[in-house]
């Protein structure tokens, strides 16, 4: 089955924690801290693979997780970096945030790998925190956490020309005649449920890529039927070839059909409705010469003043097809070369404030708890504890950063003393 949409979970690697250790060698009684840094976590990387044309692989595997970085070690040894995870996608894939539907990255013009989620940096070992006043730091920086996200992958077919029209007007038959594509053909509505791509080869190297967009119905822009899934594939095309049932075999009004689909395109994306459009009046083999002339005259009078050429064709017999294809080729040749690319609307952001701290019981007094570390020093440096707001911030900081939980885990009781550098206070719930 052709898959043009998939929801997957992606996760970068967590950074490895920094290590706490001290140099202990013969004749070096106080060698100082020598804890190494943690390794970086692996990235989540997306790569365009020209050999793919569906998202089927993402239907089978829905989780893509990079490897975590390894913890640092003693003797200043750096932890190993985590391995990246590579996601290979077909050309035309758009990556969106699942929750908001906003575009994270359009891979259409990307020739190089793209990092979607960056692995967490490894934490600093305790060797980085030695100062003149703190020569034996017993803390190290934890690695940055992993980034994780649910994303939607959408495949928007990259083709020069998009075939549009109501179901059962002969688009699949037309595609099978003018290209090497072999779409499923039968006499019932919504025969084509998947976009079919084909290459039209004209003489002297001239040609273009054409996509049979599955049959659109009125209300498609509001999601009626499979409308929105189908309309996604029109967004990249340069020219629209509108195939209508000129013979009204099923009693349809060809003029009304053109306007109905133009209205759906306009509702979905007004820019699409303004692209060059050609009308191919199909099934001319089902009419006599007088009927054919009447229908074509009516269509030309209606649409050619609006800049849309009308070509009578028969997808069954091949009548009129060569003239139509050369006209479409000229429109494609004069269209801008740049593939339409969707702007980035969403940048994943994550909070990586993870400076280290330690909570220890004073070895001389079990009712005194000592809290130290760069996180604490920085907080005390910019907090005015003499003001009510500053003290409220201080209390929230202790709670939100897990310091209160750590004190409780160490067995603190009401009335015990908490010491933070120059600050001491009694602990109460």
Coordinates of C-alpha atoms in Angstrom, one line a residue:
X1 CA 0.0 0.0 0.0
X2 CA 1.2 3.5 -0.8
X3 CA 1.7 5.5 2.4
X4 CA 1.7 9.3 2.2
X5 CA 1.3 10.1 5.9
X6 CA 2.8 8.6 9.1
X7 CA 3.0 9.6 12.8
X8 CA 6.3 8.6 14.6
X9 CA 8.0 9.2 17.9
X10 CA 11.6 10.6 17.7
X11 CA 14.0 11.0 20.6
X12 CA 17.6 12.2 20.7
X13 CA 20.1 10.8 23.1
X14 CA 20.6 12.1 26.7
X15 CA 24.0 13.5 27.4
X16 CA 26.2 11.4 29.7
X17 CA 26.6 12.6 33.3
X18 CA 29.9 14.2 34.4
X19 CA 31.9 12.0 36.8
X20 CA 32.9 12.7 40.4
X21 CA 36.3 11.3 41.3
X22 CA 39.6 12.4 42.9
X23 CA 43.2 11.6 41.9
X24 CA 44.5 9.0 44.3
X25 CA 47.9 7.8 43.5
X26 CA 51.0 6.9 45.5
X27 CA 52.9 10.0 46.6
X28 CA 49.9 12.2 45.5
X29 CA 47.8 12.3 48.6
X30 CA 45.7 15.3 47.5
X31 CA 45.7 15.1 43.7
X32 CA 42.4 17.0 43.3
X33 CA 39.3 16.3 41.3
X34 CA 39.8 14.3 38.1
X35 CA 36.2 13.3 37.0
X36 CA 35.8 13.3 33.3
X37 CA 33.0 14.8 31.1
X38 CA 30.0 12.8 29.9
X39 CA 29.6 12.0 26.2
X40 CA 27.1 13.8 24.0
X41 CA 23.8 12.1 23.2
X42 CA 23.1 11.1 19.6
X43 CA 21.1 13.3 17.2
X44 CA 18.0 12.5 15.2
X45 CA 18.9 13.1 11.6
X46 CA 16.6 13.1 8.5
X47 CA 18.1 12.3 5.1
X48 CA 16.3 12.4 1.7
X49 CA 16.7 9.1 -0.1
X50 CA 16.0 9.4 -3.9
X51 CA 15.3 5.7 -4.0
X52 CA 12.2 5.9 -1.8
X53 CA 8.7 7.0 -3.0
X54 CA 6.5 6.1 0.0
X55 CA 6.5 6.4 3.8
X56 CA 5.7 2.7 4.2
X57 CA 8.8 2.0 6.4
X58 CA 7.4 4.4 9.0
X59 CA 4.2 2.5 9.2
X60 CA 6.1 -0.5 10.4
X61 CA 8.6 1.2 12.7
X62 CA 7.2 4.1 14.7
X63 CA 9.9 4.8 17.3
X64 CA 13.3 6.3 16.3
X65 CA 15.6 6.8 19.3
X66 CA 19.3 7.9 19.3
X67 CA 21.7 6.4 21.8
X68 CA 22.5 8.1 25.1
X69 CA 26.0 9.5 25.8
X70 CA 28.0 7.5 28.3
X71 CA 29.1 8.8 31.7
X72 CA 32.5 10.3 32.2
X73 CA 35.1 8.3 34.2
X74 CA 38.0 8.8 36.6
X75 CA 41.4 10.1 35.4
X76 CA 39.6 12.8 33.3
X77 CA 38.3 10.1 30.8
X78 CA 35.6 11.4 28.5
X79 CA 32.4 9.3 28.1
X80 CA 31.7 7.9 24.7
X81 CA 29.2 9.9 22.5
X82 CA 25.9 8.2 21.7
X83 CA 25.2 7.0 18.1
X84 CA 22.9 9.1 15.9
X85 CA 19.7 7.7 14.4
X86 CA 19.2 8.2 10.7
X87 CA 15.6 8.5 9.3
X88 CA 15.6 8.2 5.5
X89 CA 12.6 9.8 3.8
X90 CA 11.5 10.1 0.1
X91 CA 11.7 13.5 -1.7
X92 CA 8.8 15.8 -1.0
X93 CA 8.5 14.8 2.7
X94 CA 7.4 17.5 5.1
X95 CA 8.0 17.0 8.9
X96 CA 5.4 18.6 11.2
X97 CA 4.9 18.8 14.9
X98 CA 2.0 16.4 15.7
X99 CA 0.4 18.5 18.4
X100 CA 0.3 21.8 16.5
X101 CA 0.5 20.7 12.8
X102 CA 3.2 23.3 12.2
X103 CA 6.0 22.7 9.8
X104 CA 9.3 21.7 11.4
X105 CA 11.2 21.0 8.2
X106 CA 10.4 20.6 4.5
X107 CA 12.9 18.1 3.1
X108 CA 12.2 18.9 -0.6
X109 CA 15.3 20.9 -1.4
X110 CA 17.6 19.3 1.2
X111 CA 20.6 17.6 -0.3
X112 CA 22.5 17.3 3.0
X113 CA 21.4 15.5 6.2
X114 CA 19.2 17.7 8.6
X115 CA 19.4 17.4 12.4
X116 CA 15.8 17.6 13.7
X117 CA 16.6 16.9 17.3
X118 CA 20.0 17.6 18.8
X119 CA 21.4 15.1 21.4
X120 CA 22.0 16.5 24.9
X121 CA 25.5 17.7 25.7
X122 CA 27.5 15.6 28.1
X123 CA 27.8 17.1 31.6
X124 CA 31.1 18.5 33.0
X125 CA 33.1 16.3 35.4
X126 CA 34.0 17.6 38.8
X127 CA 37.5 18.6 37.5
X128 CA 35.8 21.7 36.1
X129 CA 34.5 23.0 39.4
X130 CA 37.6 23.3 41.5
X131 CA 38.2 26.8 42.7
X132 CA 40.4 28.5 45.3
X133 CA 37.6 28.2 47.9
X134 CA 36.2 24.8 46.7
X135 CA 39.2 22.6 46.0
X136 CA 37.4 19.3 46.3
X137 CA 34.0 19.6 44.6
X138 CA 31.8 16.6 45.2
X139 CA 29.4 17.4 42.4
X140 CA 29.4 17.1 38.6
X141 CA 27.1 18.3 36.0
X142 CA 24.4 15.9 34.8
X143 CA 24.1 15.4 31.0
X144 CA 21.5 17.4 29.2
X145 CA 18.2 15.5 28.9
X146 CA 17.0 13.9 25.7
X147 CA 14.7 15.8 23.3
X148 CA 11.6 13.9 22.3
X149 CA 8.7 14.7 20.0
X150 CA 5.8 13.1 18.1
X151 CA 6.0 14.2 14.5
X152 CA 3.8 13.7 11.5
X153 CA 5.5 12.9 8.2
X154 CA 3.6 14.0 5.1
X155 CA 4.7 13.1 1.5
X156 CA 3.7 15.8 -0.9
X157 CA 4.3 14.4 -4.4
X158 CA 6.9 16.4 -6.4
X159 CA 5.7 16.6 -10.0
X160 CA 5.7 19.3 -12.7
X161 CA 2.0 18.7 -13.6
X162 CA -0.9 17.6 -11.5
X163 CA -3.9 15.9 -13.0
X164 CA -7.1 17.1 -11.4
X165 CA -10.7 16.2 -12.0
X166 CA -13.7 14.5 -10.6
X167 CA -13.6 10.7 -10.2
X168 CA -14.1 8.5 -13.3
X169 CA -13.3 11.2 -15.9
X170 CA -10.4 9.2 -17.4
X171 CA -7.3 10.5 -15.6
X172 CA -5.8 7.1 -14.9
X173 CA -6.5 6.0 -18.5
X174 CA -4.8 9.2 -19.7
X175 CA -1.8 8.7 -17.5
X176 CA -1.3 5.1 -18.7
X177 CA -1.4 6.3 -22.3
X178 CA 1.1 9.2 -22.0
X179 CA 3.6 7.7 -19.5
X180 CA 5.0 4.3 -18.4
X181 CA 2.9 4.4 -15.2
X182 CA 0.5 1.5 -14.8
X183 CA -2.4 2.9 -12.6
X184 CA -5.3 0.7 -11.6
X185 CA -8.2 1.4 -14.0
X186 CA -11.8 0.4 -13.5
X187 CA -15.3 1.9 -14.0
X188 CA -16.1 3.0 -10.5
X189 CA -15.6 6.1 -8.4
X190 CA -12.4 6.6 -6.4
X191 CA -10.6 3.9 -8.3
X192 CA -7.3 5.8 -7.7
X193 CA -6.7 6.1 -4.0
X194 CA -3.0 6.7 -4.3
X195 CA -1.1 9.3 -6.4
X196 CA 0.5 7.8 -9.5
X197 CA 3.6 9.4 -10.9
X198 CA 4.7 9.0 -14.5
X199 CA 7.2 10.6 -16.9
X200 CA 6.1 12.1 -20.2
X201 CA 8.9 11.7 -22.8
X202 CA 8.5 14.0 -25.8
X203 CA 11.1 14.2 -28.6
X204 CA 14.6 15.7 -28.2
X205 CA 14.8 15.2 -24.5
X206 CA 11.7 17.3 -23.8
X207 CA 9.4 16.0 -21.1
X208 CA 8.0 16.4 -17.6
X209 CA 6.8 14.5 -14.5
X210 CA 3.1 14.2 -14.2
X211 CA 1.0 13.0 -11.1
X212 CA -2.5 11.6 -11.2
X213 CA -4.0 13.2 -8.1
X214 CA -6.9 11.0 -6.8
X215 CA -10.4 12.1 -7.7
X216 CA -11.5 15.3 -5.9
X217 CA -15.1 15.8 -4.8
X218 CA -17.0 18.9 -3.7
X219 CA -16.2 19.5 -0.1
X220 CA -12.7 18.1 -0.4
X221 CA -11.2 21.3 1.1
X222 CA -13.2 20.7 4.3
X223 CA -12.0 17.2 4.5
X224 CA -15.0 15.5 2.9
X225 CA -14.1 11.9 1.8
X226 CA -10.3 11.7 1.4
X227 CA -10.1 15.3 0.0
X228 CA -7.4 16.8 2.3
X229 CA -5.1 13.8 1.7
X230 CA -5.5 14.2 -2.0
X231 CA -5.1 18.0 -2.1
X232 CA -1.8 17.9 -0.3
X233 CA -0.2 16.4 -3.4
X234 CA -1.2 19.4 -5.6
X235 CA 0.7 21.9 -3.6
X236 CA 4.1 21.2 -5.3
X237 CA 2.9 21.1 -8.9
X238 CA 3.7 23.9 -11.4
X239 CA 0.8 23.3 -13.8
X240 CA -2.6 21.8 -13.3
X241 CA -4.1 19.7 -16.1
X242 CA -7.9 19.6 -15.5
X243 CA -9.5 16.5 -17.2
X244 CA -13.2 16.7 -17.7
X245 CA -15.8 14.3 -19.1
X246 CA -16.5 16.3 -22.3
X247 CA -19.1 13.7 -23.5
X248 CA -21.0 13.9 -20.2
X249 CA -21.1 10.1 -20.2
X250 CA -22.4 10.1 -16.6
X251 CA -24.6 13.1 -17.0
X252 CA -22.1 15.6 -15.5
X253 CA -21.9 19.2 -16.6
X254 CA -18.3 19.7 -17.6
X255 CA -18.4 23.5 -17.1
X256 CA -19.8 23.1 -13.6
X257 CA -17.1 20.5 -12.8
X258 CA -14.3 22.9 -13.7
X259 CA -15.7 25.6 -11.5
X260 CA -16.5 23.2 -8.7
X261 CA -12.9 22.0 -8.5
X262 CA -11.4 25.4 -9.0
X263 CA -13.5 26.5 -5.9
X264 CA -12.1 23.5 -3.9
X265 CA -8.6 24.4 -4.9
X266 CA -9.2 28.1 -3.9
X267 CA -10.6 27.1 -0.5
X268 CA -7.7 24.8 0.2
X269 CA -4.9 27.2 -0.9
X270 CA -5.7 30.2 -3.1
X271 CA -2.1 30.2 -4.5
X272 CA -2.8 26.8 -6.1
X273 CA -5.9 28.0 -7.9
X274 CA -3.8 30.8 -9.5
X275 CA -1.3 28.4 -11.2
X276 CA -1.5 27.8 -15.0
X277 CA -4.3 25.5 -15.8
X278 CA -5.1 23.6 -19.0
X279 CA -8.5 21.9 -19.7
X280 CA -8.5 18.5 -21.5
X281 CA -12.0 17.6 -22.6
X282 CA -11.8 13.8 -22.6
X283 CA -14.0 11.1 -24.1
X284 CA -14.4 12.7 -27.5
X285 CA -14.5 9.2 -29.0
X286 CA -18.0 8.9 -27.4
X287 CA -19.5 11.7 -29.5
X288 CA -20.2 12.4 -33.2
X289 CA -18.5 15.3 -35.0
X290 CA -21.5 17.7 -34.5
X291 CA -21.7 17.0 -30.8
X292 CA -18.0 17.3 -30.4
X293 CA -17.9 20.7 -32.1
X294 CA -20.7 22.0 -30.0
X295 CA -19.2 21.0 -26.7
X296 CA -15.7 22.3 -27.6
X297 CA -17.0 25.6 -28.8
X298 CA -19.0 26.0 -25.5
X299 CA -15.9 25.2 -23.4
X300 CA -13.6 27.5 -25.3
X301 CA -16.0 30.4 -25.1
X302 CA -16.3 29.9 -21.3
X303 CA -12.6 29.3 -20.3
X304 CA -10.2 30.6 -22.9
X305 CA -11.0 34.2 -22.1
X306 CA -9.8 33.3 -18.5
X307 CA -6.4 32.1 -19.9
X308 CA -7.2 28.4 -19.9
X309 CA -6.6 26.6 -23.2
X310 CA -9.1 23.8 -24.0
X311 CA -8.0 20.7 -25.9
X312 CA -10.4 18.0 -27.1
X313 CA -8.9 14.5 -26.4
X314 CA -9.6 10.9 -26.2
X315 CA -7.5 8.9 -23.7
X316 CA -8.7 5.7 -25.3
X317 CA -7.9 6.5 -28.9
X318 CA -5.1 9.0 -28.4
X319 CA -6.9 11.8 -30.3
X320 CA -5.5 15.3 -29.5
X321 CA -3.1 14.1 -26.9
X322 CA 0.2 15.1 -28.6
X323 CA -0.9 18.7 -29.1
X324 CA -2.0 18.9 -25.4
X325 CA 1.3 17.5 -24.1
X326 CA 3.4 20.0 -26.1
X327 CA 1.3 22.9 -24.8
X328 CA 1.7 21.6 -21.2
X329 CA 5.4 21.2 -21.7
X330 CA 5.7 24.9 -22.8
X331 CA 3.9 26.0 -19.6
X332 CA 6.2 23.8 -17.4
X333 CA 9.3 25.1 -19.2
X334 CA 8.3 28.7 -18.5
X335 CA 7.4 28.0 -14.8
X336 CA 9.8 28.9 -12.0
X337 CA 12.4 26.1 -11.5
X338 CA 12.4 26.3 -7.7
X339 CA 10.5 23.5 -6.0
X340 CA 7.8 25.0 -3.8
X341 CA 9.1 24.8 -0.2
X342 CA 7.1 25.2 2.9
X343 CA 8.4 27.7 5.5
X344 CA 9.5 26.5 8.9
X345 CA 6.8 27.3 11.4
X346 CA 7.9 25.5 14.5
X347 CA 11.3 25.1 16.2
X348 CA 11.5 22.5 18.9
X349 CA 12.8 24.1 22.1
X350 CA 13.8 22.4 25.3
X351 CA 15.0 23.7 28.7
X352 CA 18.5 22.5 29.5
X353 CA 19.2 24.4 32.7
X354 CA 21.0 21.6 34.6
X355 CA 23.9 23.1 36.6
X356 CA 24.9 20.6 39.3
X357 CA 24.3 20.8 43.1
X358 CA 24.8 18.5 46.0
X359 CA 22.9 18.0 49.3
X360 CA 24.9 16.5 52.1
X361 CA 24.6 16.0 55.9
X362 CA 27.3 17.8 57.9
X363 CA 29.6 14.9 59.2
X364 CA 29.9 16.8 62.5
X365 CA 26.2 17.6 63.1
X366 CA 23.4 15.4 61.7
X367 CA 21.0 18.4 62.0
X368 CA 22.9 20.6 59.5
X369 CA 22.4 20.1 55.8
X370 CA 24.9 21.6 53.3
X371 CA 23.7 22.5 49.8
X372 CA 26.4 23.5 47.3
X373 CA 27.1 23.8 43.6
X374 CA 27.2 26.2 40.6
X375 CA 23.4 26.2 40.4
X376 CA 23.1 27.4 44.0
X377 CA 25.9 30.0 43.7
X378 CA 24.3 31.6 40.6
X379 CA 20.8 31.7 42.2
X380 CA 22.2 33.4 45.3
X381 CA 24.1 35.9 43.2
X382 CA 21.0 37.3 41.5
X383 CA 18.3 36.9 44.2
X384 CA 17.5 39.6 46.7
X385 CA 16.4 37.6 49.8
X386 CA 15.6 40.7 51.7
X387 CA 12.6 41.4 49.5
X388 CA 9.3 39.5 49.6
X389 CA 9.4 38.7 45.9
X390 CA 13.0 37.6 46.1
X391 CA 12.2 35.3 49.0
X392 CA 9.2 33.8 47.2
X393 CA 11.4 33.2 44.2
X394 CA 14.0 31.5 46.5
X395 CA 11.4 29.1 47.8
X396 CA 10.1 28.2 44.4
X397 CA 13.6 27.7 43.2
X398 CA 14.2 25.1 46.0
X399 CA 11.0 23.3 45.2
X400 CA 11.2 23.3 41.3
X401 CA 14.8 22.2 41.1
X402 CA 14.3 19.2 43.4
X403 CA 16.4 20.6 46.3
X404 CA 13.5 20.2 48.8
X405 CA 12.9 16.6 47.6
X406 CA 16.7 15.9 48.0
X407 CA 16.7 17.3 51.5
X408 CA 13.8 15.1 52.5
X409 CA 15.5 12.1 51.0
X410 CA 18.5 12.9 53.2
X411 CA 16.2 12.8 56.3
X412 CA 15.8 16.5 57.1
X413 CA 13.3 17.4 59.9
X414 CA 11.6 20.6 61.0
X415 CA 14.0 22.8 62.9
X416 CA 17.1 21.4 61.1
X417 CA 19.6 23.9 59.6
X418 CA 20.2 24.3 55.8
X419 CA 23.5 26.0 54.9
X420 CA 24.1 27.5 51.5
X421 CA 27.5 29.1 51.4
X422 CA 27.0 32.4 53.4
X423 CA 23.3 31.7 54.0
X424 CA 21.8 29.6 56.8
X425 CA 18.1 29.1 57.6
X426 CA 16.0 26.8 59.7
X427 CA 13.9 24.3 57.8
X428 CA 10.1 24.2 58.2
X429 CA 7.4 22.6 56.1

